[in-house]
Amino acid sequence: MPHSPVPTGPLAERLAAVRARVSAAAADAGRAPDAVRLLVATKTQDASMVLAAVEAGADLLGENRVQELVAKAPALAPHVAAGRVAVHMIGHLQRNKVNQVLGAAGCVESVDSLALALALSERCVRDGRTLDVMVQVNVSGEPSKSGTLPDDGPSLAFDVAALPGLRLTGFMTIGARSDDEQVVRAGFARLREIRDDVASSGRPGTDDARELSMGMSGDLELAVAEGATIVRVGTAVFGPRPTA
Ligand SMILES: *Cc1c(COP(=O)(O)O)cnc(C)c1O
């Protein structure tokens, strides 16, 4: 790998600080320190910065936009091939971009409609492969957020789980934008309830639906307290993003 022009020291320290926050939150919740994985959200970071995060130990990355996912894929490919890094799609995905995503992401966390799931499944069946997916639920109901509404979460998950090209691995949400911790926590608890209902349903394809991808820089402690198995962190690792 070419030597990164980005100094890795401070980034490594911030990564370590985030990992410490996650472990402390797990300990507070009486959970094992390794019960929660850190996904580093790399939107707006260029490939050299993402590689610096990988050199600093990031092994799970998330991209929001197909264009960025595809642009950074060549730089990450050797690490992905070596099993050092996995890349998840965590942003809204349009059906006509399914092909681009399949080449670059090992999991789509943002499945929010049956139409999208069908498009992904069809393509995977044609390619003779399986794709890990999660169902994104909009627990807060805020109109700015993607995801199926909580009441529709289980039925979408059952439909997705039954598709041949897909393996349902869990659920993803973005927490409520609220200063009231109880409101934010209640949303995360709702996702956990949906996960528990689906994973224990005995319906086809639901056995592996264990993951709860929830919690970001500002609310990861609350998410870990409610059972997050993946927290997705950008700002706390890279610093504030430039506003678009
Ligand atoms: C940007 C983003 C994150 C990380 O957010 P931060 O507040 O920067 O930690 C997590 N999940 C999704 C879906 C995102 O778009």
CSV table of C-alpha atoms and ligand atoms in Angstrom, one decimal:
chain,number,residue,atom,x,y,z
A,1,MET,CA,0.0,0.0,0.0
A,2,PRO,CA,1.4,3.5,-0.8
A,3,HIS,CA,2.3,5.4,2.3
A,4,SER,CA,-0.6,7.6,3.4
A,5,PRO,CA,0.1,11.4,3.5
A,6,VAL,CA,-2.4,11.6,6.4
A,7,PRO,CA,-0.8,11.4,9.8
A,8,THR,CA,-2.3,8.3,11.5
A,9,GLY,CA,-1.4,9.3,15.1
A,10,PRO,CA,-4.3,11.5,16.0
A,11,LEU,CA,-6.8,9.4,14.0
A,12,ALA,CA,-5.6,6.3,15.9
A,13,GLU,CA,-6.1,8.2,19.2
A,14,ARG,CA,-9.6,9.2,18.2
A,15,LEU,CA,-10.5,5.7,17.2
A,16,ALA,CA,-9.1,4.4,20.5
A,17,ALA,CA,-11.2,7.0,22.3
A,18,VAL,CA,-14.4,5.9,20.5
A,19,ARG,CA,-13.6,2.2,21.2
A,20,ALA,CA,-13.2,3.2,24.9
A,21,ARG,CA,-16.6,4.9,24.9
A,22,VAL,CA,-18.1,1.8,23.4
A,23,SER,CA,-16.5,-0.6,25.9
A,24,ALA,CA,-17.4,1.6,28.8
A,25,ALA,CA,-21.0,1.8,27.6
A,26,ALA,CA,-21.1,-2.0,27.3
A,27,ALA,CA,-19.6,-2.4,30.7
A,28,ASP,CA,-22.3,-0.1,32.2
A,29,ALA,CA,-25.0,-2.2,30.5
A,30,GLY,CA,-23.5,-5.4,31.9
A,31,ARG,CA,-22.5,-6.5,28.4
A,32,ALA,CA,-19.3,-8.0,27.2
A,33,PRO,CA,-16.7,-5.5,25.9
A,34,ASP,CA,-16.7,-7.2,22.5
A,35,ALA,CA,-20.5,-7.4,22.2
A,36,VAL,CA,-20.5,-4.2,20.1
A,37,ARG,CA,-18.7,-3.7,16.8
A,38,LEU,CA,-17.5,-0.2,15.7
A,39,LEU,CA,-18.5,0.7,12.1
A,40,VAL,CA,-16.6,3.8,10.9
A,41,ALA,CA,-18.8,6.0,8.8
A,42,THR,CA,-16.6,7.4,6.1
A,43,LYS,CA,-18.9,9.7,4.2
A,44,THR,CA,-17.1,12.8,2.7
A,45,GLN,CA,-13.7,11.3,3.7
A,46,ASP,CA,-11.4,10.7,0.7
A,47,ALA,CA,-9.8,7.3,0.0
A,48,SER,CA,-6.5,8.3,1.7
A,49,MET,CA,-8.3,9.2,4.9
A,50,VAL,CA,-10.3,5.9,4.8
A,51,LEU,CA,-7.1,4.0,4.3
A,52,ALA,CA,-5.6,5.8,7.2
A,53,ALA,CA,-8.5,4.7,9.4
A,54,VAL,CA,-7.9,1.1,8.1
A,55,GLU,CA,-4.2,1.4,9.0
A,56,ALA,CA,-5.3,2.6,12.5
A,57,GLY,CA,-7.4,-0.6,12.9
A,58,ALA,CA,-10.8,0.2,11.5
A,59,ASP,CA,-12.2,-3.2,10.2
A,60,LEU,CA,-15.8,-2.2,9.5
A,61,LEU,CA,-16.6,0.7,7.3
A,62,GLY,CA,-19.9,2.3,6.2
A,63,GLU,CA,-20.7,4.4,3.2
A,64,ASN,CA,-23.9,6.5,2.6
A,65,ARG,CA,-23.7,7.3,-1.1
A,66,VAL,CA,-23.3,4.8,-3.9
A,67,GLN,CA,-21.0,7.3,-5.7
A,68,GLU,CA,-18.6,7.4,-2.8
A,69,LEU,CA,-18.8,3.7,-2.2
A,70,VAL,CA,-17.8,3.0,-5.8
A,71,ALA,CA,-15.1,5.7,-5.8
A,72,LYS,CA,-13.3,4.3,-2.7
A,73,ALA,CA,-13.8,0.6,-3.6
A,74,PRO,CA,-10.6,0.1,-5.6
A,75,ALA,CA,-8.5,1.5,-2.7
A,76,LEU,CA,-10.2,-0.9,-0.2
A,77,ALA,CA,-10.4,-3.9,-2.5
A,78,PRO,CA,-7.1,-5.5,-1.3
A,79,HIS,CA,-8.1,-5.1,2.3
A,80,VAL,CA,-11.6,-6.6,1.6
A,81,ALA,CA,-10.1,-9.5,-0.3
A,82,ALA,CA,-7.7,-10.2,2.6
A,83,GLY,CA,-10.6,-10.2,5.0
A,84,ARG,CA,-9.2,-7.3,7.0
A,85,VAL,CA,-12.1,-4.9,6.2
A,86,ALA,CA,-15.8,-5.2,5.5
A,87,VAL,CA,-17.8,-2.4,3.9
A,88,HIS,CA,-21.5,-1.8,4.5
A,89,MET,CA,-23.9,0.4,2.6
A,90,ILE,CA,-25.7,2.5,5.2
A,91,GLY,CA,-27.4,5.2,3.1
A,92,HIS,CA,-30.6,5.3,1.1
A,93,LEU,CA,-30.3,3.1,-2.0
A,94,GLN,CA,-32.2,3.5,-5.3
A,95,ARG,CA,-33.1,0.3,-7.2
A,96,ASN,CA,-31.3,1.4,-10.3
A,97,LYS,CA,-28.0,1.5,-8.4
A,98,VAL,CA,-28.2,-2.0,-7.1
A,99,ASN,CA,-25.6,-3.4,-9.5
A,100,GLN,CA,-23.0,-0.8,-8.4
A,101,VAL,CA,-23.5,-1.5,-4.8
A,102,LEU,CA,-23.2,-5.3,-5.1
A,103,GLY,CA,-19.7,-5.0,-6.4
A,104,ALA,CA,-18.6,-2.8,-3.5
A,105,ALA,CA,-20.5,-3.6,-0.3
A,106,GLY,CA,-20.7,-6.8,1.6
A,107,CYS,CA,-23.9,-5.8,3.4
A,108,VAL,CA,-26.7,-3.4,2.7
A,109,GLU,CA,-28.0,-2.1,6.1
A,110,SER,CA,-30.5,0.3,4.5
A,111,VAL,CA,-33.1,-2.0,3.0
A,112,ASP,CA,-36.3,0.1,3.4
A,113,SER,CA,-38.7,-1.4,0.9
A,114,LEU,CA,-39.7,-4.7,-0.6
A,115,ALA,CA,-39.0,-3.3,-4.1
A,116,LEU,CA,-35.4,-2.7,-3.2
A,117,ALA,CA,-35.0,-6.1,-1.6
A,118,LEU,CA,-36.5,-7.8,-4.7
A,119,ALA,CA,-34.1,-5.9,-7.0
A,120,LEU,CA,-31.1,-7.0,-4.8
A,121,SER,CA,-32.3,-10.6,-4.5
A,122,GLU,CA,-32.9,-10.9,-8.2
A,123,ARG,CA,-29.4,-9.7,-9.0
A,124,CYS,CA,-27.8,-11.9,-6.4
A,125,VAL,CA,-29.7,-15.0,-7.7
A,126,ARG,CA,-28.5,-14.2,-11.2
A,127,ASP,CA,-24.9,-13.9,-9.9
A,128,GLY,CA,-25.2,-17.1,-7.9
A,129,ARG,CA,-24.4,-15.3,-4.6
A,130,THR,CA,-26.0,-14.2,-1.4
A,131,LEU,CA,-26.0,-10.7,0.1
A,132,ASP,CA,-26.2,-9.8,3.8
A,133,VAL,CA,-28.9,-7.2,4.4
A,134,MET,CA,-30.6,-5.4,7.3
A,135,VAL,CA,-34.0,-3.7,7.3
A,136,GLN,CA,-33.8,0.0,8.1
A,137,VAL,CA,-36.6,1.1,10.4
A,138,ASN,CA,-37.4,4.8,11.0
A,139,VAL,CA,-38.1,4.5,14.8
A,140,SER,CA,-38.6,8.2,15.3
A,141,GLY,CA,-40.9,8.6,12.3
A,142,GLU,CA,-39.1,11.8,11.4
A,143,PRO,CA,-39.9,12.5,7.7
A,144,SER,CA,-36.3,13.4,6.9
A,145,LYS,CA,-35.2,9.8,7.7
A,146,SER,CA,-35.4,6.8,5.5
A,147,GLY,CA,-36.6,3.4,6.7
A,148,THR,CA,-39.9,1.6,7.1
A,149,LEU,CA,-42.2,2.7,9.9
A,150,PRO,CA,-41.9,0.5,13.0
A,151,ASP,CA,-45.4,-1.0,12.6
A,152,ASP,CA,-44.3,-2.2,9.1
A,153,GLY,CA,-40.8,-3.4,10.2
A,154,PRO,CA,-41.7,-7.0,11.0
A,155,SER,CA,-43.7,-7.7,7.9
A,156,LEU,CA,-41.0,-6.2,5.7
A,157,ALA,CA,-38.4,-8.3,7.5
A,158,PHE,CA,-40.4,-11.5,7.0
A,159,ASP,CA,-40.7,-10.7,3.3
A,160,VAL,CA,-37.0,-9.9,2.9
A,161,ALA,CA,-35.9,-12.9,4.9
A,162,ALA,CA,-37.8,-15.2,2.6
A,163,LEU,CA,-36.0,-13.9,-0.6
A,164,PRO,CA,-33.5,-16.4,-2.0
A,165,GLY,CA,-30.6,-14.1,-2.7
A,166,LEU,CA,-30.6,-12.3,0.6
A,167,ARG,CA,-29.6,-13.2,4.2
A,168,LEU,CA,-31.3,-11.0,6.8
A,169,THR,CA,-28.7,-10.3,9.5
A,170,GLY,CA,-30.6,-7.7,11.5
A,171,PHE,CA,-32.0,-4.2,11.7
A,172,MET,CA,-30.7,-0.6,11.4
A,173,THR,CA,-32.0,2.7,12.5
A,174,ILE,CA,-30.9,6.3,13.0
A,175,GLY,CA,-31.9,7.6,16.4
A,176,ALA,CA,-34.4,10.4,17.0
A,177,ARG,CA,-33.0,13.9,16.8
A,178,SER,CA,-33.9,14.9,20.3
A,179,ASP,CA,-32.3,16.2,23.5
A,180,ASP,CA,-34.6,14.0,25.5
A,181,GLU,CA,-32.6,10.8,26.3
A,182,GLN,CA,-35.8,8.9,27.0
A,183,VAL,CA,-37.1,9.6,23.5
A,184,VAL,CA,-33.9,8.5,21.9
A,185,ARG,CA,-33.7,5.4,24.1
A,186,ALA,CA,-37.3,4.4,23.4
A,187,GLY,CA,-36.6,4.4,19.7
A,188,PHE,CA,-33.6,2.1,20.1
A,189,ALA,CA,-35.7,-0.1,22.4
A,190,ARG,CA,-38.3,-0.3,19.7
A,191,LEU,CA,-35.8,-1.6,17.2
A,192,ARG,CA,-34.7,-4.2,19.7
A,193,GLU,CA,-38.3,-5.4,20.2
A,194,ILE,CA,-38.7,-5.7,16.4
A,195,ARG,CA,-35.5,-7.7,16.2
A,196,ASP,CA,-36.5,-9.9,19.1
A,197,ASP,CA,-40.0,-10.6,17.5
A,198,VAL,CA,-38.5,-11.4,14.1
A,199,ALA,CA,-35.6,-13.4,15.3
A,200,SER,CA,-37.8,-15.6,17.5
A,201,SER,CA,-40.6,-15.9,14.9
A,202,GLY,CA,-39.4,-19.2,13.4
A,203,ARG,CA,-40.3,-17.8,10.0
A,204,PRO,CA,-38.0,-18.8,7.0
A,205,GLY,CA,-34.7,-17.0,6.9
A,206,THR,CA,-35.1,-15.1,10.2
A,207,ASP,CA,-32.6,-17.1,12.4
A,208,ASP,CA,-29.7,-14.9,11.6
A,209,ALA,CA,-31.5,-11.6,12.2
A,210,ARG,CA,-29.5,-10.7,15.3
A,211,GLU,CA,-27.8,-7.4,14.6
A,212,LEU,CA,-28.9,-4.1,15.9
A,213,SER,CA,-27.0,-1.3,14.0
A,214,MET,CA,-27.9,1.8,16.0
A,215,GLY,CA,-26.1,4.6,17.7
A,216,MET,CA,-23.8,7.3,16.2
A,217,SER,CA,-21.3,9.8,17.6
A,218,GLY,CA,-23.9,11.7,19.7
A,219,ASP,CA,-26.0,8.8,21.0
A,220,LEU,CA,-23.9,5.6,21.0
A,221,GLU,CA,-24.0,5.1,24.7
A,222,LEU,CA,-27.8,5.1,24.7
A,223,ALA,CA,-27.8,2.6,21.8
A,224,VAL,CA,-25.4,0.3,23.5
A,225,ALA,CA,-27.5,0.4,26.6
A,226,GLU,CA,-30.5,-0.8,24.5
A,227,GLY,CA,-28.6,-3.6,22.9
A,228,ALA,CA,-26.7,-2.2,19.8
A,229,THR,CA,-24.4,-4.8,18.3
A,230,ILE,CA,-23.0,-2.3,15.8
A,231,VAL,CA,-22.5,1.5,16.3
A,232,ARG,CA,-21.9,3.7,13.3
A,233,VAL,CA,-19.5,6.5,14.1
A,234,GLY,CA,-18.2,9.3,11.8
A,235,THR,CA,-17.7,12.6,13.5
A,236,ALA,CA,-16.1,11.3,16.6
A,237,VAL,CA,-13.4,9.6,14.5
A,238,PHE,CA,-12.8,12.1,11.7
A,239,GLY,CA,-14.0,15.4,13.2
A,240,PRO,CA,-16.9,17.5,12.0
A,241,ARG,CA,-17.8,17.1,8.3
A,242,PRO,CA,-17.9,20.2,6.1
A,243,THR,CA,-21.5,21.3,5.7
A,244,ALA,CA,-22.7,20.7,2.2
B,1,LIG,C1,-23.2,9.9,9.0
B,1,LIG,C2,-23.8,8.7,9.5
B,1,LIG,C3,-23.4,8.0,10.7
B,1,LIG,C4,-22.3,8.6,11.5
B,1,LIG,O1,-22.8,9.8,12.1
B,1,LIG,P1,-21.9,10.7,13.1
B,1,LIG,O2,-22.8,11.6,13.8
B,1,LIG,O3,-20.9,11.5,12.2
B,1,LIG,O4,-21.2,9.8,14.0
B,1,LIG,C5,-24.0,6.9,11.0
B,1,LIG,N1,-25.0,6.3,10.3
B,1,LIG,C6,-25.5,6.9,9.2
B,1,LIG,C7,-26.6,6.2,8.4
B,1,LIG,C8,-24.9,8.1,8.7
B,1,LIG,O5,-25.3,8.6,7.6
